[in-house]
Amino acid sequence: MEAIAIELFCTLISQCNTAFLSQKNLSNSKTITAFLSYIIEHYNKISLDEFSVHSGYSKTHICRLFKQHLGKSFLDVVTELRINYAKSYLTNTDMIVKDICFEVGYDSIEYFQRLFKIQNSPYFGSIIFEEENEPSKNIYLGITHLEDKNKNYLIYDWRAPISSLFYDYEVGECSYKAPEKIIKGNLKRKRQYKIEDGKIKHIFDNSINIDDSLLQEVLSNDGSEKMKNIVNTIQQEQNKIIRNVEDKSLIVQGIAGSGKTSVALHRIAFLLYKIENLSSKNVLIFSPNNVFSEYISNVLPELGEDNPSETTYANFLESCIKEYKSIETFTEFIARYYKYQENNYDLVKYKQSDEIIKDIEDYVLYLIKNIKFTKNIEIDIFNEVTKEQLKELFERYDRFPLFTRITEISKKLSENYARGKLTLARSINKKILESMNIEKNYKKIYYNFYKSKFCKIKLSDNEIRKFVNKNKINYEDAIIFSYIKGLLEGSNYNNMIKEIVVDEAQDYTLLQYKILTKIFKKSNFSILGDVNQTINPYYKYESLDKIKNIINSSKYLELTKTYRSSKEIIEYTNKILNLKFVSAIRKDNNKPVLFRKETNLKKQLLNDINYLKNEYKSVAIITKDDEEANEIYNLLKDNINIGKITINEEIFRKDLIVVPSYMAKGLEFDSVIVYNKINNIYKENEKYLYYVACTRAQHELIIYN
């Protein structure tokens, strides 16, 4: 630690003003040297008050000396010393964070962690706000707040009420909603900073909202390995969604590149900040696949929050279905179609339809109404319950789902005949089930739905057995199966989850949302998607507004600006779907979309890849399906370092990767090569998939036809 002290001392001295170290200021030089020596020796317990007493100088004079000749405040110097010592302890010792915190002079672990987190970039923006009848205040904004010992804010958290002024207003009249009332005033200045390693690189003064120099600089940068936070460039329309706490649930339609996922993650961070007793344990995110989960894993930790639980819909269904060994994933379900492995399109389309919801509910209602008890049951050798009595009890407990009703009746009979004990309940339950005209076999019940009058498509026994009597259930069947099971035995209500985020919402049917609302009855929902990025070939929303029919107390909002792609890429992708309203915010680039005819494929690809890798950090080759992804990977792997993502290989890397279109959802890359195999080009009914592939590109797009 002595070496660190010497290094820090030399660093601080080197930062002194040259004029200060001249002969003229020799006395001051000796003074500041003595100051620094004492501070380094007592860094973990020193305060300005204590140092003033020790040195015999006033606090004002000390602060002036430090600011004038070191360019730092007394507090800045002490903080820097403490942080550097903390880093050394972390690197060179086995001390835990709690002990390091106390060792370097902090009483609060929370404060220490915040300070440690923001040391290299303490703030990203500032405003000068003049409240009505109050003097102007210079307010700094950062990822987290920072206070002095008197609890005065030095830096405000980006989620604080007053921070909304930075995102929502131009210079001029403004207001924000404080806990007690609406605060009105004038925004006199709005300033943005780019700070790296504790040094200010750029300063931008903005007279308009944040469609500005910093935003353009951020957009022009190459993409990183994982998604980053956007606190310094949150736009007004994004901020309205992030900070909305008035509506219980939100349904957001956002065009490609509008920042839907970023908005969703920042909304979680805001809710964790805003809502008392809400923690990451109370939040659940539904992601399209595991690759996407890995891609977004940095954002919330960067914002100082723990990552919440994450799942895919297929994984979620596994917790509801124990009758099958495994469940097909959504990606496998989609691949089945695009690989032309599905030979009964009409059946799958019916299973995915809104129509089937009522058909299933009518079927289950029919089963319940036609329940019969075929024989009396014996409680013990002395007691018997007749089938008429069972029927009466069954009707009395009609508030419960079918098989839950039987469980409750069993408990009641056990209490009556076993002196209030529940010891006989399990045995009674079994006997009642044996006396009923329906077997508690969900596979058989599901099978019989397709044989019933309620199913709109008539199927033979052999056709039904193909998707019912096997170990792995198809994705579309798992959804229906879980709904039928839930209607018959009730859903295991989860009261721990209070906030649910659904990303890529357009790929979920109404039935899937209905299942979620039954299991998470009291949860709020943030549902985000884009109808133009639908890759489910069996189901298409005209508008996500339709989901309001299922999600109670929800509000529909839209994100209409795209920040991802260049003007040239957007103009091309607009033509794919005949879109008229999508325009580019990005002002850099001016590189046209390039088209290649397949001649010498390997040579062409290597030339394009080498060119793109020299220009950008990340390059993706997006194929139509995983079979093509494997082909391209095998073609190139011996000549260049390349990764791949397929259904069976979900390892994410971003520098150079080949990925099928239906697994590229939600991801973005600096440059994209879209590969269309000559005998497997995108058809008219696959245009949305093609649109998804092309809109992954930020700066440059090359199309292989």
XYZ file of C-alpha atoms in Angstrom:
705
model
C 0.000 0.000 0.000
C 2.980 2.292 0.545
C 3.786 2.107 -3.162
C 0.252 3.179 -3.972
C 0.547 6.144 -1.651
C 3.765 7.263 -3.344
C 2.222 6.807 -6.802
C -0.866 8.783 -5.837
C 1.213 11.540 -4.293
C 3.293 11.887 -7.466
C 0.159 11.867 -9.626
C -1.455 14.631 -7.607
C 1.674 16.763 -7.610
C 2.006 16.357 -11.368
C -1.503 17.744 -11.761
C -0.575 20.998 -10.097
C -0.598 24.161 -12.129
C 2.860 24.917 -13.581
C 2.606 28.488 -12.334
C 1.865 27.224 -8.896
C 5.132 25.287 -8.799
C 7.226 28.284 -9.831
C 9.616 30.073 -7.460
C 7.032 32.773 -6.943
C 4.658 30.274 -5.410
C 7.262 28.244 -3.555
C 5.612 28.788 -0.186
C 2.283 27.670 -1.578
C 4.011 24.716 -3.220
C 5.402 23.574 0.132
C 1.997 24.106 1.679
C 0.112 22.003 -0.837
C 2.802 19.302 -0.711
C 2.416 19.172 3.064
C -1.389 19.112 2.620
C -1.215 16.145 0.242
C 1.200 14.206 2.421
C -1.112 14.549 5.400
C -4.228 13.686 3.365
C -2.635 10.539 1.923
C -1.612 9.435 5.417
C -5.086 10.051 6.876
C -7.256 9.558 3.731
C -9.665 7.086 5.361
C -10.720 9.258 8.272
C -10.116 12.839 7.209
C -12.782 15.500 6.708
C -12.594 19.132 5.632
C -13.559 20.259 9.148
C -10.850 18.122 10.758
C -8.237 19.172 8.203
C -9.069 22.846 8.729
C -8.447 22.459 12.452
C -5.196 20.539 11.850
C -3.768 22.922 9.249
C -4.893 26.175 10.842
C -6.376 27.356 7.531
C -10.008 28.220 6.963
C -12.114 25.784 4.961
C -12.647 28.481 2.304
C -8.914 29.044 1.900
C -8.228 25.288 1.653
C -10.891 24.816 -1.005
C -9.578 27.791 -2.992
C -6.004 26.442 -2.914
C -7.043 22.993 -4.105
C -9.334 24.272 -6.853
C -6.831 26.862 -8.081
C -3.742 24.716 -8.191
C -4.954 21.131 -8.536
C -8.114 21.775 -10.494
C -9.947 19.598 -7.980
C -11.845 20.183 -4.787
C -10.641 18.890 -1.438
C -13.465 16.321 -1.544
C -12.483 15.222 -5.086
C -8.895 14.537 -3.946
C -10.003 12.540 -0.892
C -12.560 10.574 -2.925
C -9.980 9.757 -5.609
C -7.577 8.468 -2.953
C -10.240 6.311 -1.340
C -11.376 4.833 -4.647
C -7.825 4.022 -5.718
C -7.077 2.354 -2.413
C -10.348 0.412 -2.758
C -9.307 -0.776 -6.223
C -6.007 -1.947 -4.819
C -7.704 -3.852 -1.993
C -10.041 -5.522 -4.498
C -7.158 -6.553 -6.738
C -4.511 -7.518 -4.198
C -6.410 -8.847 -1.188
C -9.210 -11.246 -0.335
C -11.178 -8.560 1.502
C -14.924 -8.459 0.908
C -16.597 -5.281 -0.353
C -18.138 -4.523 3.050
C -14.753 -4.561 4.777
C -13.113 -2.509 2.006
C -15.870 0.068 2.342
C -15.134 0.610 6.041
C -11.370 0.377 5.542
C -11.255 3.289 3.060
C -13.419 5.501 5.248
C -17.085 5.058 4.279
C -19.887 4.190 6.685
C -22.473 3.279 4.040
C -21.892 0.316 1.732
C -24.630 1.575 -0.596
C -22.953 4.973 -0.886
C -19.539 3.355 -1.432
C -20.885 1.157 -4.232
C -22.523 4.138 -5.939
C -19.350 6.169 -5.681
C -17.266 3.324 -7.029
C -19.638 2.864 -9.919
C -19.650 6.469 -11.134
C -15.993 7.354 -10.555
C -15.039 7.310 -14.252
C -18.183 9.012 -15.493
C -19.985 10.702 -12.611
C -22.593 12.515 -14.726
C -23.727 12.824 -18.330
C -25.853 15.951 -18.279
C -26.821 19.088 -16.448
C -29.609 21.622 -16.483
C -30.048 25.064 -15.040
C -33.573 25.188 -13.650
C -35.267 28.284 -12.289
C -38.287 27.382 -10.200
C -40.998 30.001 -9.814
C -39.964 32.539 -7.194
C -36.732 30.647 -6.497
C -33.099 31.199 -7.556
C -31.646 29.158 -10.423
C -30.173 25.733 -9.600
C -27.468 23.905 -11.538
C -28.495 20.255 -11.497
C -26.203 17.412 -12.573
C -27.605 14.080 -13.780
C -25.921 10.682 -13.568
C -26.640 6.962 -13.534
C -27.063 7.176 -9.778
C -27.358 9.944 -7.214
C -24.615 11.283 -5.009
C -25.042 13.316 -1.834
C -22.740 15.216 0.479
C -22.656 14.518 4.211
C -25.520 16.979 4.753
C -27.728 15.012 2.317
C -27.533 17.715 -0.325
C -27.627 16.296 -3.844
C -24.388 16.680 -5.795
C -25.679 14.476 -8.633
C -29.275 13.463 -9.293
C -30.268 9.987 -10.428
C -31.553 10.028 -14.033
C -34.804 8.582 -12.674
C -35.432 11.392 -10.181
C -38.552 13.506 -10.881
C -36.554 16.661 -11.633
C -34.386 14.748 -14.143
C -37.388 14.407 -16.469
C -36.830 18.060 -17.435
C -33.644 16.997 -19.205
C -35.518 14.549 -21.422
C -38.847 16.252 -21.956
C -38.164 19.945 -22.547
C -36.380 22.450 -24.707
C -35.034 25.623 -23.128
C -37.990 27.636 -21.873
C -41.055 27.051 -19.732
C -41.210 23.605 -18.143
C -42.616 21.557 -15.279
C -42.165 18.239 -13.577
C -44.220 16.102 -11.248
C -42.783 15.990 -7.738
C -44.248 13.625 -5.110
C -46.338 16.414 -3.543
C -47.198 18.663 -6.494
C -46.366 19.915 -10.000
C -43.257 22.129 -9.980
C -43.199 24.841 -12.660
C -40.383 27.050 -13.830
C -37.929 27.801 -16.622
C -35.221 25.636 -18.148
C -32.354 28.099 -18.684
C -29.772 25.682 -20.083
C -29.419 22.025 -21.046
C -25.952 20.576 -21.358
C -24.584 17.120 -22.176
C -21.180 15.699 -21.376
C -19.098 12.846 -22.675
C -16.823 11.783 -19.809
C -14.350 8.911 -20.059
C -11.913 7.823 -17.346
C -12.822 10.853 -15.294
C -12.012 13.324 -18.083
C -14.468 15.451 -20.042
C -14.082 14.660 -23.757
C -16.971 16.707 -25.152
C -19.557 19.203 -23.968
C -22.772 19.901 -25.886
C -25.153 22.742 -25.131
C -28.634 22.001 -26.413
C -31.368 24.421 -27.183
C -33.606 21.657 -28.539
C -34.530 18.165 -27.379
C -31.922 15.455 -27.451
C -31.916 14.867 -31.244
C -28.507 16.489 -31.172
C -24.769 16.179 -31.527
C -24.337 13.626 -28.761
C -27.145 11.439 -30.083
C -25.630 11.516 -33.557
C -22.226 10.649 -32.136
C -23.696 7.708 -30.226
C -25.566 6.505 -33.322
C -22.459 6.729 -35.484
C -20.390 4.615 -33.079
C -19.753 0.977 -33.772
C -21.884 -1.425 -31.806
C -20.514 -3.162 -28.736
C -20.699 -6.829 -27.845
C -23.810 -6.317 -25.734
C -26.597 -3.793 -25.454
C -25.713 -0.666 -23.434
C -27.790 1.744 -21.410
C -29.128 4.863 -23.166
C -29.605 7.217 -20.202
C -27.721 10.036 -21.938
C -29.846 9.932 -25.098
C -33.341 8.916 -23.993
C -35.835 10.646 -26.266
C -39.081 12.311 -25.259
C -41.375 9.585 -26.680
C -39.230 6.925 -24.994
C -39.215 8.815 -21.693
C -43.030 8.929 -21.596
C -43.104 5.141 -21.655
C -40.223 4.663 -19.228
C -41.742 6.958 -16.569
C -45.389 6.016 -16.973
C -46.723 4.850 -13.597
C -50.273 6.132 -14.060
C -51.314 3.161 -16.209
C -51.282 -0.346 -14.743
C -50.057 -1.924 -17.975
C -48.598 -0.627 -21.240
C -48.786 -2.041 -24.764
C -46.189 -0.436 -27.015
C -45.962 -0.620 -30.790
C -42.463 0.393 -31.847
C -40.991 0.280 -35.326
C -37.688 -1.485 -36.014
C -34.806 0.370 -34.366
C -37.022 2.530 -32.136
C -35.335 1.248 -28.976
C -38.172 -0.953 -27.716
C -35.952 -3.292 -25.738
C -33.873 -0.461 -24.297
C -37.058 1.315 -23.277
C -38.355 -1.859 -21.623
C -35.142 -2.346 -19.611
C -34.939 1.312 -18.591
C -38.594 1.156 -17.598
C -37.751 -1.745 -15.263
C -34.914 0.310 -13.770
C -37.276 3.255 -13.300
C -39.966 1.143 -11.629
C -37.380 -0.390 -9.281
C -36.381 3.161 -8.324
C -39.919 4.530 -8.093
C -41.972 1.786 -6.465
C -41.362 1.061 -2.819
C -40.626 -2.586 -1.941
C -40.254 -3.559 -5.601
C -37.061 -5.516 -6.272
C -35.607 -7.406 -9.224
C -37.034 -10.601 -7.694
C -40.512 -9.225 -8.422
C -39.838 -8.731 -12.157
C -40.016 -11.318 -14.940
C -38.886 -10.782 -18.549
C -40.119 -12.915 -21.443
C -37.420 -13.041 -24.137
C -37.629 -14.582 -27.633
C -34.598 -16.860 -27.077
C -31.528 -17.389 -24.916
C -29.259 -15.485 -27.333
C -31.342 -12.377 -26.828
C -31.186 -12.831 -23.064
C -27.405 -12.852 -23.185
C -27.358 -9.786 -25.448
C -29.325 -7.591 -23.005
C -27.702 -8.884 -19.804
C -25.477 -5.803 -19.268
C -28.072 -3.053 -19.268
C -29.648 -3.283 -15.816
C -26.329 -3.899 -13.991
C -24.971 -0.777 -15.736
C -27.927 1.093 -14.256
C -27.135 -0.213 -10.783
C -29.902 -2.823 -10.660
C -29.782 -6.599 -10.442
C -30.963 -8.563 -13.460
C -34.492 -9.914 -12.948
C -35.605 -13.430 -13.772
C -35.806 -14.161 -17.473
C -37.525 -16.895 -19.404
C -38.813 -17.839 -22.823
C -42.446 -18.766 -23.280
C -41.506 -22.395 -23.909
C -39.529 -22.544 -20.665
C -42.468 -20.961 -18.886
C -44.813 -23.628 -20.277
C -42.511 -26.333 -18.941
C -43.401 -25.201 -15.417
C -47.091 -25.767 -16.248
C -46.798 -29.053 -18.153
C -45.385 -32.209 -16.560
C -47.113 -34.694 -18.868
C -44.439 -34.311 -21.579
C -40.685 -34.713 -21.234
C -39.878 -31.620 -23.307
C -41.506 -28.736 -25.146
C -40.619 -27.436 -28.592
C -39.200 -23.896 -28.489
C -40.689 -21.001 -30.430
C -37.594 -20.970 -32.663
C -38.030 -24.669 -33.457
C -41.706 -24.026 -34.164
C -40.849 -21.243 -36.626
C -38.058 -23.272 -38.246
C -40.506 -26.122 -38.818
C -42.501 -23.850 -41.093
C -39.651 -22.135 -42.929
C -37.959 -25.486 -43.578
C -41.260 -26.744 -45.063
C -41.509 -29.501 -42.433
C -45.110 -28.718 -41.560
C -47.635 -30.400 -43.865
C -50.874 -29.297 -42.191
C -50.796 -25.508 -42.344
C -54.538 -25.093 -41.718
C -54.414 -27.124 -38.515
C -51.499 -25.161 -37.033
C -53.122 -21.887 -38.097
C -56.310 -22.944 -36.293
C -54.332 -23.841 -33.146
C -52.794 -20.348 -33.206
C -56.054 -18.515 -33.896
C -58.192 -16.363 -31.594
C -61.152 -18.545 -32.565
C -59.788 -21.562 -30.718
C -59.998 -19.740 -27.364
C -63.809 -19.905 -27.335
C -63.795 -23.449 -28.749
C -61.596 -24.652 -25.867
C -63.661 -22.803 -23.254
C -66.893 -24.265 -24.672
C -65.330 -27.739 -24.670
C -64.245 -27.499 -21.020
C -67.620 -26.075 -19.999
C -69.301 -29.016 -21.754
C -67.119 -31.495 -19.839
C -68.001 -29.886 -16.510
C -71.739 -29.707 -17.249
C -71.806 -33.364 -18.189
C -69.949 -34.710 -15.166
C -71.637 -37.812 -13.780
C -70.874 -39.929 -10.745
C -71.338 -43.563 -11.651
C -71.155 -45.159 -8.205
C -71.211 -44.513 -4.485
C -67.917 -44.251 -2.608
C -66.919 -45.715 0.762
C -65.228 -43.411 3.191
C -64.576 -46.319 5.537
C -66.391 -49.536 6.456
C -69.036 -47.549 8.348
C -69.608 -44.594 6.023
C -70.688 -44.266 2.419
C -71.350 -41.250 0.211
C -73.904 -41.770 -2.528
C -73.464 -40.576 -6.070
C -76.416 -38.214 -5.499
C -74.612 -36.664 -2.540
C -71.467 -36.328 -4.622
C -73.474 -34.566 -7.326
C -74.929 -32.168 -4.753
C -71.463 -31.373 -3.350
C -70.095 -30.937 -6.867
C -72.715 -28.299 -7.627
C -72.182 -26.589 -4.262
C -68.462 -26.101 -4.976
C -68.983 -24.722 -8.485
C -66.709 -21.726 -7.831
C -63.718 -24.021 -8.263
C -62.329 -25.497 -11.520
C -63.227 -29.143 -12.128
C -60.361 -31.070 -10.536
C -59.749 -28.469 -7.841
C -63.434 -28.873 -6.996
C -62.900 -32.601 -6.431
C -59.948 -31.831 -4.144
C -62.059 -29.416 -2.077
C -64.920 -31.933 -1.825
C -62.434 -34.568 -0.649
C -61.168 -32.250 2.077
C -64.708 -31.526 3.225
C -65.655 -35.209 3.388
C -62.445 -36.020 5.252
C -63.249 -33.331 7.815
C -66.808 -34.637 8.235
C -65.916 -38.293 8.608
C -62.534 -38.101 10.294
C -63.383 -35.664 13.101
C -62.037 -32.647 11.333
C -58.813 -34.258 10.179
C -57.609 -34.321 6.588
C -56.015 -37.749 6.809
C -58.511 -39.361 4.475
C -58.541 -36.603 1.851
C -56.120 -38.231 -0.572
C -57.916 -41.590 -0.462
C -61.322 -39.943 -0.890
C -60.049 -37.872 -3.814
C -58.919 -41.022 -5.602
C -62.272 -42.735 -5.029
C -64.262 -39.752 -6.318
C -62.148 -39.587 -9.483
C -62.741 -43.312 -10.057
C -66.490 -42.771 -9.770
C -66.562 -39.992 -12.392
C -67.284 -40.395 -16.075
C -64.113 -38.484 -16.966
C -60.538 -39.567 -16.317
C -57.989 -37.118 -14.911
C -55.690 -37.652 -17.868
C -54.845 -34.383 -19.579
C -53.348 -36.065 -22.644
C -56.623 -37.954 -23.193
C -58.710 -34.831 -22.524
C -56.590 -32.894 -25.034
C -56.921 -35.737 -27.544
C -60.695 -35.741 -27.138
C -60.945 -32.017 -27.890
C -59.997 -32.746 -31.514
C -62.636 -35.494 -31.624
C -65.310 -33.225 -30.178
C -67.894 -31.076 -31.919
C -66.094 -27.974 -30.659
C -63.002 -28.443 -32.826
C -63.405 -26.677 -36.189
C -61.066 -29.047 -38.036
C -61.941 -32.724 -38.369
C -59.038 -35.102 -37.882
C -58.589 -38.851 -37.910
C -57.313 -40.752 -34.876
C -53.954 -41.275 -36.560
C -53.582 -37.557 -37.291
C -54.319 -36.642 -33.667
C -51.921 -39.247 -32.251
C -49.071 -37.688 -34.259
C -49.019 -34.589 -32.088
C -50.546 -35.887 -28.812
C -49.003 -39.282 -28.109
C -45.306 -38.435 -27.989
C -42.674 -37.351 -25.491
C -42.057 -33.883 -26.942
C -45.057 -31.622 -27.380
C -45.153 -29.088 -30.213
C -45.029 -25.412 -29.244
C -48.517 -24.609 -30.535
C -49.957 -27.674 -28.776
C -48.236 -26.816 -25.494
C -50.061 -23.475 -25.418
C -53.480 -25.091 -25.868
C -52.648 -27.997 -23.561
C -51.650 -25.648 -20.738
C -54.826 -23.590 -21.204
C -57.087 -26.642 -21.011
C -55.194 -27.889 -17.965
C -55.488 -24.472 -16.331
C -59.241 -24.312 -16.953
C -59.709 -27.773 -15.402
C -57.530 -27.504 -12.308
C -56.912 -23.773 -11.961
C -53.661 -21.911 -12.327
C -50.967 -21.733 -9.723
C -51.279 -18.028 -8.966
C -47.870 -16.373 -8.692
C -48.053 -13.422 -6.297
C -44.292 -12.840 -6.192
C -44.108 -11.417 -9.732
C -45.446 -7.857 -9.793
C -44.053 -6.583 -13.109
C -43.867 -8.557 -16.349
C -42.097 -7.458 -19.521
C -42.915 -9.163 -22.805
C -40.540 -8.349 -25.672
C -41.295 -9.189 -29.317
C -44.954 -9.098 -28.351
C -46.183 -9.556 -31.927
C -45.123 -13.226 -31.862
C -47.493 -14.119 -29.007
C -51.119 -15.042 -29.684
C -54.024 -13.732 -27.627
C -54.328 -17.173 -26.044
C -50.760 -16.880 -24.730
C -51.585 -13.547 -23.098
C -54.739 -15.051 -21.620
C -52.650 -17.772 -19.957
C -50.271 -15.160 -18.519
C -53.111 -13.098 -17.036
C -54.542 -16.177 -15.317
C -51.242 -17.114 -13.680
C -50.057 -13.567 -12.934
C -53.432 -12.175 -11.903
C -52.196 -9.082 -10.089
C -49.116 -8.319 -12.184
C -48.599 -5.224 -14.304
C -47.503 -5.774 -17.885
C -45.121 -3.876 -20.176
C -45.680 -5.382 -23.607
C -43.532 -4.199 -26.519
C -43.432 -5.301 -30.123
C -43.743 -4.394 -33.793
C -46.434 -5.853 -36.037
C -44.095 -5.356 -39.007
C -41.561 -7.763 -37.491
C -43.941 -10.687 -37.163
C -42.121 -13.942 -37.875
C -44.963 -16.215 -36.771
C -46.374 -17.334 -40.146
C -49.644 -18.477 -38.589
C -50.636 -15.356 -36.667
C -50.553 -11.669 -37.550
C -51.785 -8.624 -35.632
C -53.131 -5.680 -37.536
C -52.410 -3.693 -34.399
C -51.084 -4.582 -30.957
C -53.970 -2.508 -29.627
C -55.914 -5.782 -29.848
C -54.049 -7.103 -26.795
C -55.976 -4.560 -24.677
C -58.902 -6.994 -24.914
C -56.929 -9.394 -22.720
C -54.735 -7.137 -20.561
C -57.012 -5.127 -18.279
C -56.321 -1.468 -17.443
C -53.763 -1.180 -20.220
C -52.775 1.763 -22.409
C -51.620 1.564 -26.032
C -48.634 3.739 -27.050
C -46.352 4.008 -30.072
C -42.656 4.596 -30.769
C -42.447 6.122 -34.233
C -38.781 7.049 -34.709
C -35.963 4.687 -35.621
C -32.443 5.263 -34.351
C -30.748 2.110 -35.628
C -30.343 2.208 -39.368
C -29.018 4.678 -41.917
C -31.283 6.572 -44.302
C -30.319 4.287 -47.180
C -31.111 1.098 -45.272
C -34.459 2.457 -44.071
C -35.450 3.521 -47.589
C -34.757 -0.022 -48.804
C -36.526 -1.782 -45.917
C -39.556 0.515 -46.277
C -40.021 -0.885 -49.803
C -40.134 -4.473 -48.505
C -43.393 -3.812 -46.628
C -44.536 -0.674 -48.485
C -44.078 1.451 -45.388
C -44.386 5.205 -45.749
C -43.873 6.527 -42.238
C -40.445 5.300 -41.161
C -37.697 7.912 -41.403
C -34.097 7.927 -40.205
C -32.790 9.924 -37.257
C -29.230 8.888 -38.011
C -27.451 11.522 -40.134
C -24.144 9.752 -40.899
C -23.166 7.136 -43.432
C -24.431 7.875 -46.976
C -23.549 4.318 -48.036
C -25.946 2.666 -50.480
C -27.404 -0.796 -50.014
C -25.282 -3.141 -52.142
C -26.505 -6.140 -54.126
C -24.512 -9.216 -55.117
C -25.248 -11.930 -57.646
C -23.991 -15.357 -56.587
C -21.042 -16.334 -58.776
C -18.003 -17.369 -56.740
C -19.817 -17.313 -53.390
C -16.906 -18.035 -51.107
C -14.613 -15.457 -52.718
C -17.356 -12.804 -52.734
C -18.243 -13.390 -49.086
C -14.638 -13.270 -47.910
C -14.027 -10.040 -49.839
C -17.146 -8.413 -48.358
C -16.394 -9.672 -44.846
C -12.811 -8.371 -44.935
C -14.043 -4.988 -46.161
C -16.738 -4.759 -43.452
C -14.430 -5.940 -40.661
C -11.965 -3.193 -41.563
C -14.760 -0.645 -41.236
C -16.848 -1.941 -38.306
C -16.699 -3.934 -35.085
C -19.585 -6.283 -35.807
C -20.593 -8.159 -38.958
C -23.504 -10.590 -39.264
C -24.389 -12.913 -42.119
C -28.118 -13.484 -41.796
C -29.521 -16.510 -43.598
C -33.122 -17.559 -44.021
C -32.877 -20.667 -41.806
C -30.398 -22.560 -39.677
C -29.641 -25.088 -42.446
C -28.297 -22.240 -44.589
C -26.468 -20.825 -41.563
C -24.631 -24.127 -41.161
C -23.777 -24.186 -44.885
C -22.276 -20.674 -44.821
C -20.411 -21.409 -41.602
C -18.863 -24.570 -43.035
C -17.974 -22.712 -46.236
C -16.028 -19.989 -44.381
C -14.761 -21.473 -41.101
C -11.412 -22.664 -42.478
C -10.594 -19.246 -43.907
C -11.798 -16.837 -41.248
C -12.637 -16.776 -37.538
C -16.427 -16.945 -37.535
C -19.121 -17.951 -35.040
C -22.665 -19.150 -35.597
C -26.010 -19.156 -33.894
C -28.447 -21.933 -34.729
C -31.319 -23.664 -32.975
C -28.914 -26.040 -31.259
C -26.032 -23.579 -30.788
C -26.986 -20.413 -28.958
C -23.519 -19.053 -28.202
C -23.489 -15.311 -28.830
C -20.587 -13.333 -30.237
C -20.900 -10.220 -32.280
C -17.675 -9.528 -34.174
C -18.443 -11.978 -37.009
C -21.337 -14.357 -36.858
C -23.744 -16.245 -39.092
C -27.307 -16.469 -37.790
C -30.726 -17.509 -39.202
C -33.238 -14.702 -39.573
C -35.644 -15.975 -36.926
C -32.875 -15.939 -34.292
C -31.664 -12.438 -35.165
C -34.740 -10.794 -33.660
C -33.935 -7.965 -31.285
C -30.237 -7.991 -32.186
C -28.400 -5.308 -34.132
C -25.065 -5.216 -35.937
C -22.868 -2.535 -37.467
C -23.083 -4.267 -40.840
C -25.163 -7.104 -42.227
C -24.915 -9.444 -45.187
C -28.331 -10.937 -45.972
C -27.806 -14.208 -47.818
C -30.620 -15.425 -50.065
C -29.945 -18.900 -51.424
C -30.978 -19.066 -55.071
C -33.362 -21.986 -54.547
C -34.645 -20.716 -51.208
C -35.354 -17.014 -51.655
C -37.836 -15.172 -49.423
C -41.371 -15.544 -50.788
C -44.194 -12.999 -50.534
C -45.567 -14.625 -47.378
C -42.049 -14.486 -45.855
C -41.509 -10.753 -46.412
C -41.755 -9.943 -42.694
C -38.914 -12.343 -41.993
C -36.872 -10.683 -44.730
C -37.685 -7.281 -43.223
C -36.405 -8.451 -39.841
C -33.141 -9.649 -41.417
C -32.469 -6.374 -43.246
C -33.379 -4.084 -40.328
C -30.657 -5.596 -38.115
C -28.087 -3.420 -39.945
C -26.992 -0.082 -38.484
C -24.452 1.296 -40.964
C -24.182 -0.942 -44.013
C -26.266 -3.624 -45.718
C -25.251 -6.050 -48.491
C -27.868 -8.301 -50.121
C -26.950 -11.600 -51.798
C -29.659 -12.640 -54.273
